[in-house]
Coordinates of N, CA and C in Angstrom, one line a residue:
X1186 N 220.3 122.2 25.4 CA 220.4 122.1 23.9 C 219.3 121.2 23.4
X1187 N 219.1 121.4 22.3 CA 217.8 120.6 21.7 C 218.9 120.3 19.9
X1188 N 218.1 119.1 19.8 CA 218.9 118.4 18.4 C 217.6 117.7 17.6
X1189 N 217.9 118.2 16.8 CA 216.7 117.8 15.7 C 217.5 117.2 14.5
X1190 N 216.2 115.6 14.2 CA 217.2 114.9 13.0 C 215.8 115.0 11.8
X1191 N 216.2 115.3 11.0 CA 215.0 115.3 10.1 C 215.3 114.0 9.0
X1192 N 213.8 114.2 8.4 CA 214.0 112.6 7.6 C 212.8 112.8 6.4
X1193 N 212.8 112.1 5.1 CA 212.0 112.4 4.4 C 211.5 112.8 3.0
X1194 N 212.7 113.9 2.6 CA 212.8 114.2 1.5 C 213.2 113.6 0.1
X1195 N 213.6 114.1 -0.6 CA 213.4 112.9 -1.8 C 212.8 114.0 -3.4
X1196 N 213.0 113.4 -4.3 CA 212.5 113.4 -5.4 C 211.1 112.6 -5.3
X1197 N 210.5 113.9 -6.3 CA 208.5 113.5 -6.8 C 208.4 114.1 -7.4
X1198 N 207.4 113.9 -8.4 CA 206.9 114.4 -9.7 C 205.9 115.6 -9.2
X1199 N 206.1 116.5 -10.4 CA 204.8 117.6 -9.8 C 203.2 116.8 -9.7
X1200 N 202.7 117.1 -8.7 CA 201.5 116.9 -8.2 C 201.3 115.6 -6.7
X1201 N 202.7 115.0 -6.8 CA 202.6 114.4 -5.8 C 203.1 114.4 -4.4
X1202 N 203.5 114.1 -3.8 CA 203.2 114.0 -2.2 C 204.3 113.2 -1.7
X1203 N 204.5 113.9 -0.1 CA 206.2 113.8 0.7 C 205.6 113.9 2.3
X1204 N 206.3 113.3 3.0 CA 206.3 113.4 4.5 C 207.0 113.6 4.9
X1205 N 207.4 114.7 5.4 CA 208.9 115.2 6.2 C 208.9 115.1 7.4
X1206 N 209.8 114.1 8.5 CA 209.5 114.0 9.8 C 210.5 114.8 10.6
X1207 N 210.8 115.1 11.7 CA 211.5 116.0 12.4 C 211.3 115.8 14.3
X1208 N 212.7 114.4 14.8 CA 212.4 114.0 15.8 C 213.4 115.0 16.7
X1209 N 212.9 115.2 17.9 CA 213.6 116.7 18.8 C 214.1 115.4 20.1
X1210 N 215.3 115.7 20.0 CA 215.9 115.1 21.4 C 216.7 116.0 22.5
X1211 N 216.7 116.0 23.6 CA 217.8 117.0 24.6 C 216.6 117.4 25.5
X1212 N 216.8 118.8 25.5 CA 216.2 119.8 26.6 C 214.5 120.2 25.7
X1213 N 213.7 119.0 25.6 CA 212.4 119.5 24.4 C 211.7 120.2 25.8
X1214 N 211.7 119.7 26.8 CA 210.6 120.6 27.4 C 210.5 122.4 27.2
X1215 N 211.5 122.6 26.9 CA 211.7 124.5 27.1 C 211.3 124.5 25.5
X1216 N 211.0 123.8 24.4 CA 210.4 124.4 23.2 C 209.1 124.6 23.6
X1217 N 208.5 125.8 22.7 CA 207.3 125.8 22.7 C 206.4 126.1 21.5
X1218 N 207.6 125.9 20.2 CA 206.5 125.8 19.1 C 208.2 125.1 18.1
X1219 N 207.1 124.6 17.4 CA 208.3 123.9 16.2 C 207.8 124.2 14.6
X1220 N 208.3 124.2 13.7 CA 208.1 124.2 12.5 C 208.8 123.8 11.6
X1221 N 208.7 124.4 10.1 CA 209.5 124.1 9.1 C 209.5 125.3 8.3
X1222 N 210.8 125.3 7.9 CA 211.6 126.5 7.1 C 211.7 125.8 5.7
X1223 N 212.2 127.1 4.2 CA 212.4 126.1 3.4 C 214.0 127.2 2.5
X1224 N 214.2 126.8 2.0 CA 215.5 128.1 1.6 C 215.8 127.2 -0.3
X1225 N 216.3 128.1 -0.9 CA 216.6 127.6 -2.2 C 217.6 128.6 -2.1
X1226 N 218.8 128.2 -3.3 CA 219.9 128.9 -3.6 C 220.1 130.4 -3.5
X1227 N 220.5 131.1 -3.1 CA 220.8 132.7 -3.5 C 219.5 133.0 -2.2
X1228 N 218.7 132.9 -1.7 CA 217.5 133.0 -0.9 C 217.4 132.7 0.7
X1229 N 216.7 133.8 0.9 CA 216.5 133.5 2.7 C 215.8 132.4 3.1
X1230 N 216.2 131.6 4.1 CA 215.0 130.9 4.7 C 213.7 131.2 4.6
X1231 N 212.7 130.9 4.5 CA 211.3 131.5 4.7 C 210.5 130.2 5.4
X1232 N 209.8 131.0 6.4 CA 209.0 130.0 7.1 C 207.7 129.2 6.2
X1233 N 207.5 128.1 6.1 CA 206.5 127.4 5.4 C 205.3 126.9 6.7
X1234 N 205.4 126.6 7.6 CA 204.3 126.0 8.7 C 205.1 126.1 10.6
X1235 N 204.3 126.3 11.2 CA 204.6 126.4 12.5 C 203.3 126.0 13.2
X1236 N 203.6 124.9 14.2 CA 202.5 124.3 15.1 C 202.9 124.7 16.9
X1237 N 202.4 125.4 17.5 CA 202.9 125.8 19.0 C 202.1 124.5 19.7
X1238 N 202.8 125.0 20.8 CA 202.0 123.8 22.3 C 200.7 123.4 22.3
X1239 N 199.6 124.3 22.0 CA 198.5 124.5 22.0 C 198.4 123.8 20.5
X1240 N 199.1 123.2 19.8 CA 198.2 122.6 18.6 C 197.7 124.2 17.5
X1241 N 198.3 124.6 18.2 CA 197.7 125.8 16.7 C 198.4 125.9 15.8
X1242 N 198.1 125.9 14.3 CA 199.1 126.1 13.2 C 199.2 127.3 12.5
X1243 N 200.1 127.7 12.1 CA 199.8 128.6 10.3 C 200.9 128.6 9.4
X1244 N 200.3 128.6 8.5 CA 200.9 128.3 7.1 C 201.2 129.3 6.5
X1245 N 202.5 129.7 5.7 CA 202.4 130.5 4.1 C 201.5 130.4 3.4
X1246 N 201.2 130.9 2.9 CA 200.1 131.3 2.0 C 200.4 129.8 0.4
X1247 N 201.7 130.2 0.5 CA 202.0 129.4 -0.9 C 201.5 128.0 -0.9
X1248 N 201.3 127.8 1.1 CA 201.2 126.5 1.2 C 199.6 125.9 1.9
X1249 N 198.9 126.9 1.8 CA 197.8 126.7 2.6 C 196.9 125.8 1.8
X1250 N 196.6 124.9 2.3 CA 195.6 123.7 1.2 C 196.2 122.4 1.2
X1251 N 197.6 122.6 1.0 CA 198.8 121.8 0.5 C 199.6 121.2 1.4
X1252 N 199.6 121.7 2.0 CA 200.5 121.3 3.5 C 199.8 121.2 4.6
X1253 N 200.5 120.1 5.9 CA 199.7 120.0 6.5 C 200.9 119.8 7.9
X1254 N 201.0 120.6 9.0 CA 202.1 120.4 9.7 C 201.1 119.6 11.1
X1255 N 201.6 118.8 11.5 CA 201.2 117.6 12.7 C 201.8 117.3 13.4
X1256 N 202.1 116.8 14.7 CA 203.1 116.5 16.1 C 202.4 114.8 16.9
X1257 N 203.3 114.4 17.2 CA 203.3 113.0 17.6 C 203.9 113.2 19.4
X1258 N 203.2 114.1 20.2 CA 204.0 114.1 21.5 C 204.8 113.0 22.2
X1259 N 204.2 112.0 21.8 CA 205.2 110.7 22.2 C 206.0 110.3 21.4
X1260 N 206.0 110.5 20.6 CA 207.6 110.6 19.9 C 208.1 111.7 19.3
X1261 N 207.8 112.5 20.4 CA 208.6 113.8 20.0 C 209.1 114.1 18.8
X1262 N 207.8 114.0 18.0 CA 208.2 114.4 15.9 C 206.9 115.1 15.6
X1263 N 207.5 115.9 14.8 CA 206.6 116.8 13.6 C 206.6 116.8 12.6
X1264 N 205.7 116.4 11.4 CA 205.7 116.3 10.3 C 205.2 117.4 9.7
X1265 N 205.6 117.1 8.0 CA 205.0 117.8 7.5 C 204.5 117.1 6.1
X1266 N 203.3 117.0 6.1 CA 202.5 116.2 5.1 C 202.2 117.1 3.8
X1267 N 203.1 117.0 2.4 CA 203.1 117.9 1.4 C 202.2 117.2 0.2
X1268 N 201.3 117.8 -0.4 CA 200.7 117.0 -1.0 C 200.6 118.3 -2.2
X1269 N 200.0 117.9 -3.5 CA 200.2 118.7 -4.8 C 200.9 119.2 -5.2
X1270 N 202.3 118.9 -4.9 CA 203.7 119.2 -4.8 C 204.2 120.0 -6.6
X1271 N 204.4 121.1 -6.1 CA 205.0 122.1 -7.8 C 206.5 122.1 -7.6
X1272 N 206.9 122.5 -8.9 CA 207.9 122.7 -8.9 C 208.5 123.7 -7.8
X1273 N 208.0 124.8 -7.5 CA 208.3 125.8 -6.7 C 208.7 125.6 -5.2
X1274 N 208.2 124.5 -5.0 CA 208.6 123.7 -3.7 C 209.6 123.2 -3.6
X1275 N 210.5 122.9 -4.8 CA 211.9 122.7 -4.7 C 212.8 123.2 -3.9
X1276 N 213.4 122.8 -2.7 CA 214.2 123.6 -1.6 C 214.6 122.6 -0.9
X1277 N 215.4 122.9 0.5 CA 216.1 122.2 0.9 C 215.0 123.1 2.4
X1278 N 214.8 122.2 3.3 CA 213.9 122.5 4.0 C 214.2 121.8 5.7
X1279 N 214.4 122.8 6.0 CA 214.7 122.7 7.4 C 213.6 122.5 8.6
X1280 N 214.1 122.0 9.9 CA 213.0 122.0 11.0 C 213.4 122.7 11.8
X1281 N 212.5 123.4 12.3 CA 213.3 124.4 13.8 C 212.8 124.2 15.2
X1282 N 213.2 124.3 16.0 CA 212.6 124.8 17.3 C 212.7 125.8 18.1
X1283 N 211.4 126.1 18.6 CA 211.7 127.8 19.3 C 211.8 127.4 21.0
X1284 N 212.7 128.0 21.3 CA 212.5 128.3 22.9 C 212.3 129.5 23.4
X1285 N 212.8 129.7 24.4 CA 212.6 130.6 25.3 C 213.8 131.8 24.8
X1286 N 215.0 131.3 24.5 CA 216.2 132.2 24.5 C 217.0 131.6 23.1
X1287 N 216.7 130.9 22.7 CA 217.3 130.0 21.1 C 216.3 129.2 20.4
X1288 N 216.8 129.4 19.1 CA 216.3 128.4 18.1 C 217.3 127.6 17.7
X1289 N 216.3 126.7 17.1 CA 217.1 125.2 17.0 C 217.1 124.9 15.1
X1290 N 218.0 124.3 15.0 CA 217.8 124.0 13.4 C 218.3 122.3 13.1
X1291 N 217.7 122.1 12.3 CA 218.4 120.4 11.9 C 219.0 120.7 11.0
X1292 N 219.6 119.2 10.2 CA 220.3 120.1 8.9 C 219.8 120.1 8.0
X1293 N 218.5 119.9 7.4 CA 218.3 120.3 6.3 C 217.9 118.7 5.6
X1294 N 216.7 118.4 5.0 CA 216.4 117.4 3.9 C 216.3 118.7 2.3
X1295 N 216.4 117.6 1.4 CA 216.1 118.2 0.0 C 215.1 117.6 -0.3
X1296 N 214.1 118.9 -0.6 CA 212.8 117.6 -1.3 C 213.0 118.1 -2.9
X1297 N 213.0 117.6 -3.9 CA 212.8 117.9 -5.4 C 211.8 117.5 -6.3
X1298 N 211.0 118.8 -6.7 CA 209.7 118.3 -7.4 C 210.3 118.8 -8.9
X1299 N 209.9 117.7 -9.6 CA 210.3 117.3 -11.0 C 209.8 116.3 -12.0
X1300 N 209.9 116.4 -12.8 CA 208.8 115.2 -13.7 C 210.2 114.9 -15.1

């Protein structure tokens, strides 16, 4: 099992900027890529950033410029560095991890862009 605590979220005005952290505790060696999801009411999840082993990223489109997803191997955290923040980004935004045979979910921060 793998357990993920996320931390971060918060109220910001449109145009400004959030750090979402996401520390992985249990069985992390069998992940091999982590990211972040984001979901709003009535709405699927949708993936926003995913960084694998190898350090490679990709982004949503909605988010490419804007976001910036990063990993801290010794402290087993991944961030996500949101910057120019729109209303549209309003969601409740989860962390995942991928293994071999399961995904992992935390529960969920609220970020709220608002002015």
């Amino acid at each position: 099992q793998v357990q993920l605590v996320e931390s971060g979220g918060g109220l910001v005005q449109p145009g400004g900027s959030l750090r979402l952290s996401c520390t992985a505790s249990g069985r992390i060696f069998s992940i091999y890529a982590m990211g972040w999801y984001r979901q709003t009411p009535g709405n699927q999840r949708k993936r926003v950033a995913i960084i694998n082993n190898n350090d490679h990223t990709t982004y949503a489109d909605s988010v490419k410029g804007r976001f910036t997803i990063s990993r801290d191997n010794a402290k087993n955290t991944v961030y996500l560095q949101m910057t120019s923040l729109e209303p549209e980004d309003t969601a409740v935004y989860y962390c995942n991890a991928e293994g071999p045979a399961n995904d992992y979910w935390g529960q969920g921060t609220q970020v709220t862009v608002s002015s």
